[in-house]
């Protein structure tokens, strides 16, 4: 199951709230579903849980149990309500077909609890979220401009900061940062999904930090190899022009070892000595060797 489907399943399995919130959630689902009109209501979903949720809400509000059927054109489930039932639901929410554009009936989303429930419904039918492993993006879309404005206002009233864009005839309200998506999910009640998102983010951050450290390590390694190569060349040149005896007895062994082994680290050089020496001991001697090469 995709992360998006997981969030919707979680939301669909939350216990039903107070009547005011049941109303608001059902309203959100209807406004952002495929078709919400006086003559026909049509909800299309991939998820059994979502279909079940809509049935539960309809049962509580309208004593209706609309059946979900496999859509003819796709694998998806489709719930269709028509005739008197559609008309009754449409007018229950205060809508009539003469309205120029669909707006959110503000009476239904008056309380904060109801605004959260409304967004839950809207997200279930009109929203989606990207798997946090591949990026951070959550959106709710609708072809209706004013409706998307109203949804954005409701989000803002809850302290969220949605962004807006028009894409392919759709008005999209979206979030792009992990914190905002987490906030949105928490507000709608998808607490486990919000936690999963946070977990993935922490893992990703840790992985990035390890990668950065690794890169840094290999940078240091290549830097020390370069230093070794340079030391080796300088010592060789001195050996060619002035001979071994140019280096004092106590430095000679190390100077010769370095000349022969440009790529090994100071620590390794120390271990190669007849009387092994610590890295700092080697470093100190190497500085003295370099003074003799000038
Ligand atoms: Zn409420």
mmCIF file of C-alpha atoms and ligand atoms in Angstrom:
data_model
loop_
_atom_site.group_PDB
_atom_site.id
_atom_site.type_symbol
_atom_site.label_atom_id
_atom_site.label_comp_id
_atom_site.label_asym_id
_atom_site.label_seq_id
_atom_site.Cartn_x
_atom_site.Cartn_y
_atom_site.Cartn_z
ATOM 1 C CA UNK A 1 0.000 0.000 0.000
ATOM 2 C CA UNK A 2 1.314 3.467 -0.874
ATOM 3 C CA UNK A 3 1.946 5.993 1.894
ATOM 4 C CA UNK A 4 -0.942 8.025 0.493
ATOM 5 C CA UNK A 5 -3.354 5.067 0.782
ATOM 6 C CA UNK A 6 -2.046 4.375 4.280
ATOM 7 C CA UNK A 7 -2.885 7.896 5.420
ATOM 8 C CA UNK A 8 -6.405 7.586 3.965
ATOM 9 C CA UNK A 9 -6.966 4.207 5.560
ATOM 10 C CA UNK A 10 -5.852 5.569 8.910
ATOM 11 C CA UNK A 11 -8.206 8.556 8.606
ATOM 12 C CA UNK A 12 -11.067 6.318 7.474
ATOM 13 C CA UNK A 13 -10.687 4.115 10.509
ATOM 14 C CA UNK A 14 -10.808 6.873 13.116
ATOM 15 C CA UNK A 15 -13.832 6.724 15.407
ATOM 16 C CA UNK A 16 -16.686 8.955 14.270
ATOM 17 C CA UNK A 17 -16.802 12.236 16.194
ATOM 18 C CA UNK A 18 -19.679 14.462 17.295
ATOM 19 C CA UNK A 19 -22.524 15.049 14.845
ATOM 20 C CA UNK A 20 -21.086 18.471 13.934
ATOM 21 C CA UNK A 21 -17.806 16.831 12.922
ATOM 22 C CA UNK A 22 -19.479 13.918 11.112
ATOM 23 C CA UNK A 23 -21.354 16.518 9.080
ATOM 24 C CA UNK A 24 -18.195 18.487 8.330
ATOM 25 C CA UNK A 25 -16.200 15.400 7.337
ATOM 26 C CA UNK A 26 -18.935 14.130 5.025
ATOM 27 C CA UNK A 27 -19.184 17.620 3.544
ATOM 28 C CA UNK A 28 -15.428 17.721 2.871
ATOM 29 C CA UNK A 29 -15.579 14.325 1.181
ATOM 30 C CA UNK A 30 -18.481 15.416 -1.016
ATOM 31 C CA UNK A 31 -17.066 18.790 -2.078
ATOM 32 C CA UNK A 32 -13.783 17.202 -3.179
ATOM 33 C CA UNK A 33 -15.184 13.981 -4.650
ATOM 34 C CA UNK A 34 -15.594 13.257 -8.361
ATOM 35 C CA UNK A 35 -19.144 14.617 -8.633
ATOM 36 C CA UNK A 36 -21.327 16.463 -6.129
ATOM 37 C CA UNK A 37 -24.606 17.665 -7.621
ATOM 38 C CA UNK A 38 -28.331 17.795 -7.057
ATOM 39 C CA UNK A 39 -28.909 14.913 -9.421
ATOM 40 C CA UNK A 40 -25.887 12.775 -8.859
ATOM 41 C CA UNK A 41 -23.147 12.189 -6.316
ATOM 42 C CA UNK A 42 -20.211 10.039 -7.347
ATOM 43 C CA UNK A 43 -17.264 8.998 -5.221
ATOM 44 C CA UNK A 44 -14.377 7.090 -6.780
ATOM 45 C CA UNK A 45 -11.742 5.467 -4.588
ATOM 46 C CA UNK A 46 -9.148 2.696 -4.591
ATOM 47 C CA UNK A 47 -9.762 1.973 -0.967
ATOM 48 C CA UNK A 48 -12.307 -0.275 0.732
ATOM 49 C CA UNK A 49 -11.719 1.693 3.919
ATOM 50 C CA UNK A 50 -12.656 4.978 2.262
ATOM 51 C CA UNK A 51 -15.842 3.484 0.764
ATOM 52 C CA UNK A 52 -16.718 2.092 4.192
ATOM 53 C CA UNK A 53 -16.099 5.467 5.820
ATOM 54 C CA UNK A 54 -18.381 7.257 3.394
ATOM 55 C CA UNK A 55 -21.089 4.661 4.020
ATOM 56 C CA UNK A 56 -20.751 5.147 7.787
ATOM 57 C CA UNK A 57 -21.076 8.926 7.458
ATOM 58 C CA UNK A 58 -24.112 8.605 5.161
ATOM 59 C CA UNK A 59 -25.700 6.184 7.567
ATOM 60 C CA UNK A 60 -25.215 8.487 10.534
ATOM 61 C CA UNK A 61 -26.467 11.591 8.725
ATOM 62 C CA UNK A 62 -29.024 10.371 6.199
ATOM 63 C CA UNK A 63 -29.801 6.774 7.216
ATOM 64 C CA UNK A 64 -28.456 5.745 3.833
ATOM 65 C CA UNK A 65 -26.063 2.888 3.057
ATOM 66 C CA UNK A 66 -24.896 3.502 -0.509
ATOM 67 C CA UNK A 67 -23.213 0.448 -2.032
ATOM 68 C CA UNK A 68 -19.749 0.562 -3.530
ATOM 69 C CA UNK A 69 -19.350 -1.198 -6.870
ATOM 70 C CA UNK A 70 -16.342 -1.916 -9.043
ATOM 71 C CA UNK A 71 -16.036 0.869 -11.592
ATOM 72 C CA UNK A 72 -16.532 -0.312 -15.190
ATOM 73 C CA UNK A 73 -13.544 1.580 -16.566
ATOM 74 C CA UNK A 74 -10.963 0.909 -13.844
ATOM 75 C CA UNK A 75 -10.009 -1.147 -10.827
ATOM 76 C CA UNK A 76 -11.454 1.498 -8.565
ATOM 77 C CA UNK A 77 -14.543 1.446 -6.391
ATOM 78 C CA UNK A 78 -17.406 3.736 -7.200
ATOM 79 C CA UNK A 79 -20.277 4.915 -5.030
ATOM 80 C CA UNK A 80 -23.153 6.575 -6.826
ATOM 81 C CA UNK A 81 -26.106 8.279 -5.177
ATOM 82 C CA UNK A 82 -28.793 9.679 -7.444
ATOM 83 C CA UNK A 83 -32.417 10.804 -7.533
ATOM 84 C CA UNK A 84 -34.151 12.045 -4.387
ATOM 85 C CA UNK A 85 -31.289 10.897 -2.143
ATOM 86 C CA UNK A 86 -28.788 13.040 -4.050
ATOM 87 C CA UNK A 87 -31.109 16.010 -3.919
ATOM 88 C CA UNK A 88 -31.696 15.566 -0.188
ATOM 89 C CA UNK A 89 -27.960 15.432 0.572
ATOM 90 C CA UNK A 90 -27.179 18.360 -1.706
ATOM 91 C CA UNK A 91 -29.701 20.635 -0.056
ATOM 92 C CA UNK A 92 -28.866 19.361 3.458
ATOM 93 C CA UNK A 93 -25.482 21.078 3.085
ATOM 94 C CA UNK A 94 -27.184 24.289 1.971
ATOM 95 C CA UNK A 95 -26.385 24.050 -1.728
ATOM 96 C CA UNK A 96 -28.605 24.577 -4.745
ATOM 97 C CA UNK A 97 -27.831 24.288 -8.434
ATOM 98 C CA UNK A 98 -28.391 27.977 -9.116
ATOM 99 C CA UNK A 99 -25.187 28.936 -7.289
ATOM 100 C CA UNK A 100 -22.636 30.387 -9.668
ATOM 101 C CA UNK A 101 -19.664 28.757 -8.019
ATOM 102 C CA UNK A 102 -19.225 26.206 -5.288
ATOM 103 C CA UNK A 103 -18.112 27.729 -1.998
ATOM 104 C CA UNK A 104 -17.724 26.110 1.380
ATOM 105 C CA UNK A 105 -20.814 26.671 3.520
ATOM 106 C CA UNK A 106 -19.163 28.449 6.441
ATOM 107 C CA UNK A 107 -21.833 27.398 8.976
ATOM 108 C CA UNK A 108 -20.645 23.817 8.695
ATOM 109 C CA UNK A 109 -17.005 24.660 9.392
ATOM 110 C CA UNK A 110 -17.644 27.181 12.134
ATOM 111 C CA UNK A 111 -15.902 25.329 15.000
ATOM 112 C CA UNK A 112 -12.276 24.325 14.991
ATOM 113 C CA UNK A 113 -13.130 20.643 15.513
ATOM 114 C CA UNK A 114 -15.326 20.780 12.415
ATOM 115 C CA UNK A 115 -12.670 22.514 10.312
ATOM 116 C CA UNK A 116 -10.269 19.668 11.071
ATOM 117 C CA UNK A 117 -12.940 17.111 10.220
ATOM 118 C CA UNK A 118 -13.743 18.961 7.005
ATOM 119 C CA UNK A 119 -10.088 18.824 5.932
ATOM 120 C CA UNK A 120 -9.979 15.120 6.772
ATOM 121 C CA UNK A 121 -12.902 14.512 4.404
ATOM 122 C CA UNK A 122 -11.468 16.785 1.709
ATOM 123 C CA UNK A 123 -8.107 15.046 1.885
ATOM 124 C CA UNK A 124 -9.665 11.573 1.726
ATOM 125 C CA UNK A 125 -11.405 12.252 -1.590
ATOM 126 C CA UNK A 126 -9.332 15.074 -3.088
ATOM 127 C CA UNK A 127 -5.872 14.685 -1.613
ATOM 128 C CA UNK A 128 -2.676 12.716 -1.874
ATOM 129 C CA UNK A 129 0.746 12.622 -0.288
ATOM 130 C CA UNK A 130 4.136 11.553 -1.622
ATOM 131 C CA UNK A 131 6.043 8.758 0.112
ATOM 132 C CA UNK A 132 8.447 10.575 2.461
ATOM 133 C CA UNK A 133 11.261 8.306 1.241
ATOM 134 C CA UNK A 134 11.097 10.006 -2.136
ATOM 135 C CA UNK A 135 10.096 13.558 -1.167
ATOM 136 C CA UNK A 136 7.756 15.850 0.720
ATOM 137 C CA UNK A 137 4.533 16.865 -0.976
ATOM 138 C CA UNK A 138 0.917 16.803 0.177
ATOM 139 C CA UNK A 139 -1.885 18.294 -1.858
ATOM 140 C CA UNK A 140 -5.635 18.652 -2.169
ATOM 141 C CA UNK A 141 -6.922 19.450 -5.625
ATOM 142 C CA UNK A 142 -10.196 20.490 -7.228
ATOM 143 C CA UNK A 143 -11.231 21.941 -10.572
ATOM 144 C CA UNK A 144 -13.182 24.606 -8.639
ATOM 145 C CA UNK A 145 -11.185 27.775 -7.999
ATOM 146 C CA UNK A 146 -13.243 29.289 -5.170
ATOM 147 C CA UNK A 147 -13.513 25.971 -3.420
ATOM 148 C CA UNK A 148 -9.727 25.611 -3.337
ATOM 149 C CA UNK A 149 -9.503 29.182 -1.985
ATOM 150 C CA UNK A 150 -11.901 28.331 0.806
ATOM 151 C CA UNK A 151 -10.011 25.136 1.647
ATOM 152 C CA UNK A 152 -6.759 27.114 1.834
ATOM 153 C CA UNK A 153 -8.445 29.641 4.169
ATOM 154 C CA UNK A 154 -9.629 26.851 6.446
ATOM 155 C CA UNK A 155 -6.072 25.496 6.613
ATOM 156 C CA UNK A 156 -4.736 28.962 7.390
ATOM 157 C CA UNK A 157 -7.300 29.360 10.195
ATOM 158 C CA UNK A 158 -5.748 26.241 11.788
ATOM 159 C CA UNK A 159 -2.273 27.761 11.700
ATOM 160 C CA UNK A 160 -1.122 25.935 8.556
ATOM 161 C CA UNK A 161 0.547 27.763 5.644
ATOM 162 C CA UNK A 162 -0.557 26.145 2.399
ATOM 163 C CA UNK A 163 0.779 27.153 -1.001
ATOM 164 C CA UNK A 164 -1.355 27.362 -4.124
ATOM 165 C CA UNK A 165 -0.845 26.548 -7.768
ATOM 166 C CA UNK A 166 -2.933 25.877 -10.870
ATOM 167 C CA UNK A 167 -1.929 22.789 -12.816
ATOM 168 C CA UNK A 168 -3.752 21.155 -15.735
ATOM 169 C CA UNK A 169 -7.114 22.726 -14.985
ATOM 170 C CA UNK A 170 -6.844 21.865 -11.313
ATOM 171 C CA UNK A 171 -6.498 24.204 -8.392
ATOM 172 C CA UNK A 172 -4.027 22.751 -5.988
ATOM 173 C CA UNK A 173 -3.470 23.593 -2.365
ATOM 174 C CA UNK A 174 -0.243 21.991 -1.188
ATOM 175 C CA UNK A 175 2.491 21.661 1.406
ATOM 176 C CA UNK A 176 6.123 21.097 0.597
ATOM 177 C CA UNK A 177 7.949 20.775 3.895
ATOM 178 C CA UNK A 178 7.968 17.717 6.141
ATOM 179 C CA UNK A 179 6.961 19.824 9.181
ATOM 180 C CA UNK A 180 3.916 21.269 7.418
ATOM 181 C CA UNK A 181 2.810 17.873 6.139
ATOM 182 C CA UNK A 182 3.229 16.469 9.626
ATOM 183 C CA UNK A 183 1.100 19.348 10.977
ATOM 184 C CA UNK A 184 -1.592 18.756 8.404
ATOM 185 C CA UNK A 185 -1.733 15.017 9.110
ATOM 186 C CA UNK A 186 -1.848 15.608 12.856
ATOM 187 C CA UNK A 187 -4.651 18.149 12.443
ATOM 188 C CA UNK A 188 -6.766 15.730 10.427
ATOM 189 C CA UNK A 189 -6.111 12.897 12.901
ATOM 190 C CA UNK A 190 -3.601 10.798 10.925
ATOM 191 C CA UNK A 191 -1.283 10.687 13.940
ATOM 192 C CA UNK A 192 0.456 7.391 13.067
ATOM 193 C CA UNK A 193 1.118 8.529 9.502
ATOM 194 C CA UNK A 194 2.557 11.796 10.818
ATOM 195 C CA UNK A 195 4.797 9.772 13.109
ATOM 196 C CA UNK A 196 5.910 7.510 10.223
ATOM 197 C CA UNK A 197 6.784 10.582 8.190
ATOM 198 C CA UNK A 198 8.851 11.964 11.040
ATOM 199 C CA UNK A 199 10.608 8.619 11.492
ATOM 200 C CA UNK A 200 11.541 8.414 7.807
ATOM 201 C CA UNK A 201 12.798 11.990 7.965
ATOM 202 C CA UNK A 202 15.029 11.239 10.971
ATOM 203 C CA UNK A 203 16.426 8.137 9.229
ATOM 204 C CA UNK A 204 17.091 10.142 6.080
ATOM 205 C CA UNK A 205 18.843 12.870 8.067
ATOM 206 C CA UNK A 206 21.020 10.309 9.840
ATOM 207 C CA UNK A 207 21.893 8.667 6.521
ATOM 208 C CA UNK A 208 22.795 12.044 5.014
ATOM 209 C CA UNK A 209 24.974 12.895 7.969
ATOM 210 C CA UNK A 210 26.803 9.559 7.695
ATOM 211 C CA UNK A 211 27.334 10.168 3.973
ATOM 212 C CA UNK A 212 28.701 13.616 4.699
ATOM 213 C CA UNK A 213 31.058 12.169 7.310
ATOM 214 C CA UNK A 214 32.177 9.461 4.874
ATOM 215 C CA UNK A 215 32.869 12.040 2.193
ATOM 216 C CA UNK A 216 34.755 14.089 4.743
ATOM 217 C CA UNK A 217 36.768 10.998 5.749
ATOM 218 C CA UNK A 218 37.756 10.169 2.206
ATOM 219 C CA UNK A 219 38.667 13.832 1.730
ATOM 220 C CA UNK A 220 41.008 13.604 4.716
ATOM 221 C CA UNK A 221 42.449 10.314 3.478
ATOM 222 C CA UNK A 222 43.200 11.711 0.032
ATOM 223 C CA UNK A 223 44.701 14.799 1.633
ATOM 224 C CA UNK A 224 47.042 12.688 3.761
ATOM 225 C CA UNK A 225 48.020 10.572 0.751
ATOM 226 C CA UNK A 226 48.871 13.750 -1.154
ATOM 227 C CA UNK A 227 50.991 14.929 1.768
ATOM 228 C CA UNK A 228 52.783 11.548 1.825
ATOM 229 C CA UNK A 229 53.526 11.667 -1.896
ATOM 230 C CA UNK A 230 54.927 15.142 -1.536
ATOM 231 C CA UNK A 231 57.137 14.180 1.421
ATOM 232 C CA UNK A 232 58.377 11.145 -0.453
ATOM 233 C CA UNK A 233 59.384 13.185 -3.516
ATOM 234 C CA UNK A 234 61.204 15.804 -1.494
ATOM 235 C CA UNK A 235 63.114 13.154 0.478
ATOM 236 C CA UNK A 236 64.039 11.278 -2.716
ATOM 237 C CA UNK A 237 65.431 14.442 -4.274
ATOM 238 C CA UNK A 238 67.524 15.110 -1.163
ATOM 239 C CA UNK A 239 68.720 11.503 -1.131
ATOM 240 C CA UNK A 240 69.799 11.765 -4.769
ATOM 241 C CA UNK A 241 71.711 14.995 -4.309
ATOM 242 C CA UNK A 242 73.085 14.605 -0.789
ATOM 243 C CA UNK A 243 72.909 10.910 0.051
ATOM 244 C CA UNK A 244 71.563 8.981 3.063
ATOM 245 C CA UNK A 245 74.122 10.358 5.460
ATOM 246 C CA UNK A 246 72.669 13.828 5.066
ATOM 247 C CA UNK A 247 69.903 12.764 7.464
ATOM 248 C CA UNK A 248 70.956 12.287 11.114
ATOM 249 C CA UNK A 249 70.979 8.722 12.395
ATOM 250 C CA UNK A 250 67.746 9.039 14.396
ATOM 251 C CA UNK A 251 65.794 10.302 11.374
ATOM 252 C CA UNK A 252 67.337 8.202 8.628
ATOM 253 C CA UNK A 253 65.211 5.070 8.934
ATOM 254 C CA UNK A 254 61.978 7.049 8.805
ATOM 255 C CA UNK A 255 63.178 9.205 5.893
ATOM 256 C CA UNK A 256 64.017 6.093 3.864
ATOM 257 C CA UNK A 257 60.703 4.441 4.749
ATOM 258 C CA UNK A 258 58.778 7.501 3.623
ATOM 259 C CA UNK A 259 60.748 7.751 0.389
ATOM 260 C CA UNK A 260 59.783 4.159 -0.398
ATOM 261 C CA UNK A 261 56.157 4.345 0.856
ATOM 262 C CA UNK A 262 54.497 7.569 -0.277
ATOM 263 C CA UNK A 263 50.919 6.290 0.174
ATOM 264 C CA UNK A 264 50.931 4.993 3.755
ATOM 265 C CA UNK A 265 49.677 7.018 6.692
ATOM 266 C CA UNK A 266 51.874 8.388 9.484
ATOM 267 C CA UNK A 267 50.412 5.809 11.843
ATOM 268 C CA UNK A 268 51.352 2.998 9.461
ATOM 269 C CA UNK A 269 54.834 4.439 8.997
ATOM 270 C CA UNK A 270 55.223 4.402 12.784
ATOM 271 C CA UNK A 271 54.334 0.698 12.844
ATOM 272 C CA UNK A 272 56.872 -0.053 10.106
ATOM 273 C CA UNK A 273 59.789 1.316 12.133
ATOM 274 C CA UNK A 274 62.163 -1.074 13.830
ATOM 275 C CA UNK A 275 61.140 0.517 17.114
ATOM 276 C CA UNK A 276 57.490 1.388 16.485
ATOM 277 C CA UNK A 277 56.475 4.980 17.128
ATOM 278 C CA UNK A 278 53.137 6.689 17.713
ATOM 279 C CA UNK A 279 51.532 8.829 15.039
ATOM 280 C CA UNK A 280 52.472 12.043 16.861
ATOM 281 C CA UNK A 281 56.037 10.790 17.288
ATOM 282 C CA UNK A 282 56.249 10.108 13.558
ATOM 283 C CA UNK A 283 54.692 13.479 12.783
ATOM 284 C CA UNK A 284 57.273 15.237 14.927
ATOM 285 C CA UNK A 285 60.190 13.395 13.288
ATOM 286 C CA UNK A 286 58.741 14.006 9.832
ATOM 287 C CA UNK A 287 58.776 17.744 10.479
ATOM 288 C CA UNK A 288 62.453 17.519 11.398
ATOM 289 C CA UNK A 289 63.183 15.425 8.290
ATOM 290 C CA UNK A 290 61.592 18.126 6.174
ATOM 291 C CA UNK A 291 63.915 20.731 7.697
ATOM 292 C CA UNK A 292 66.888 18.707 6.417
ATOM 293 C CA UNK A 293 65.507 18.670 2.907
ATOM 294 C CA UNK A 294 65.478 22.420 2.419
HETATM 295 ZN ZN1 LIG B 1 -17.236 19.575 15.225
#
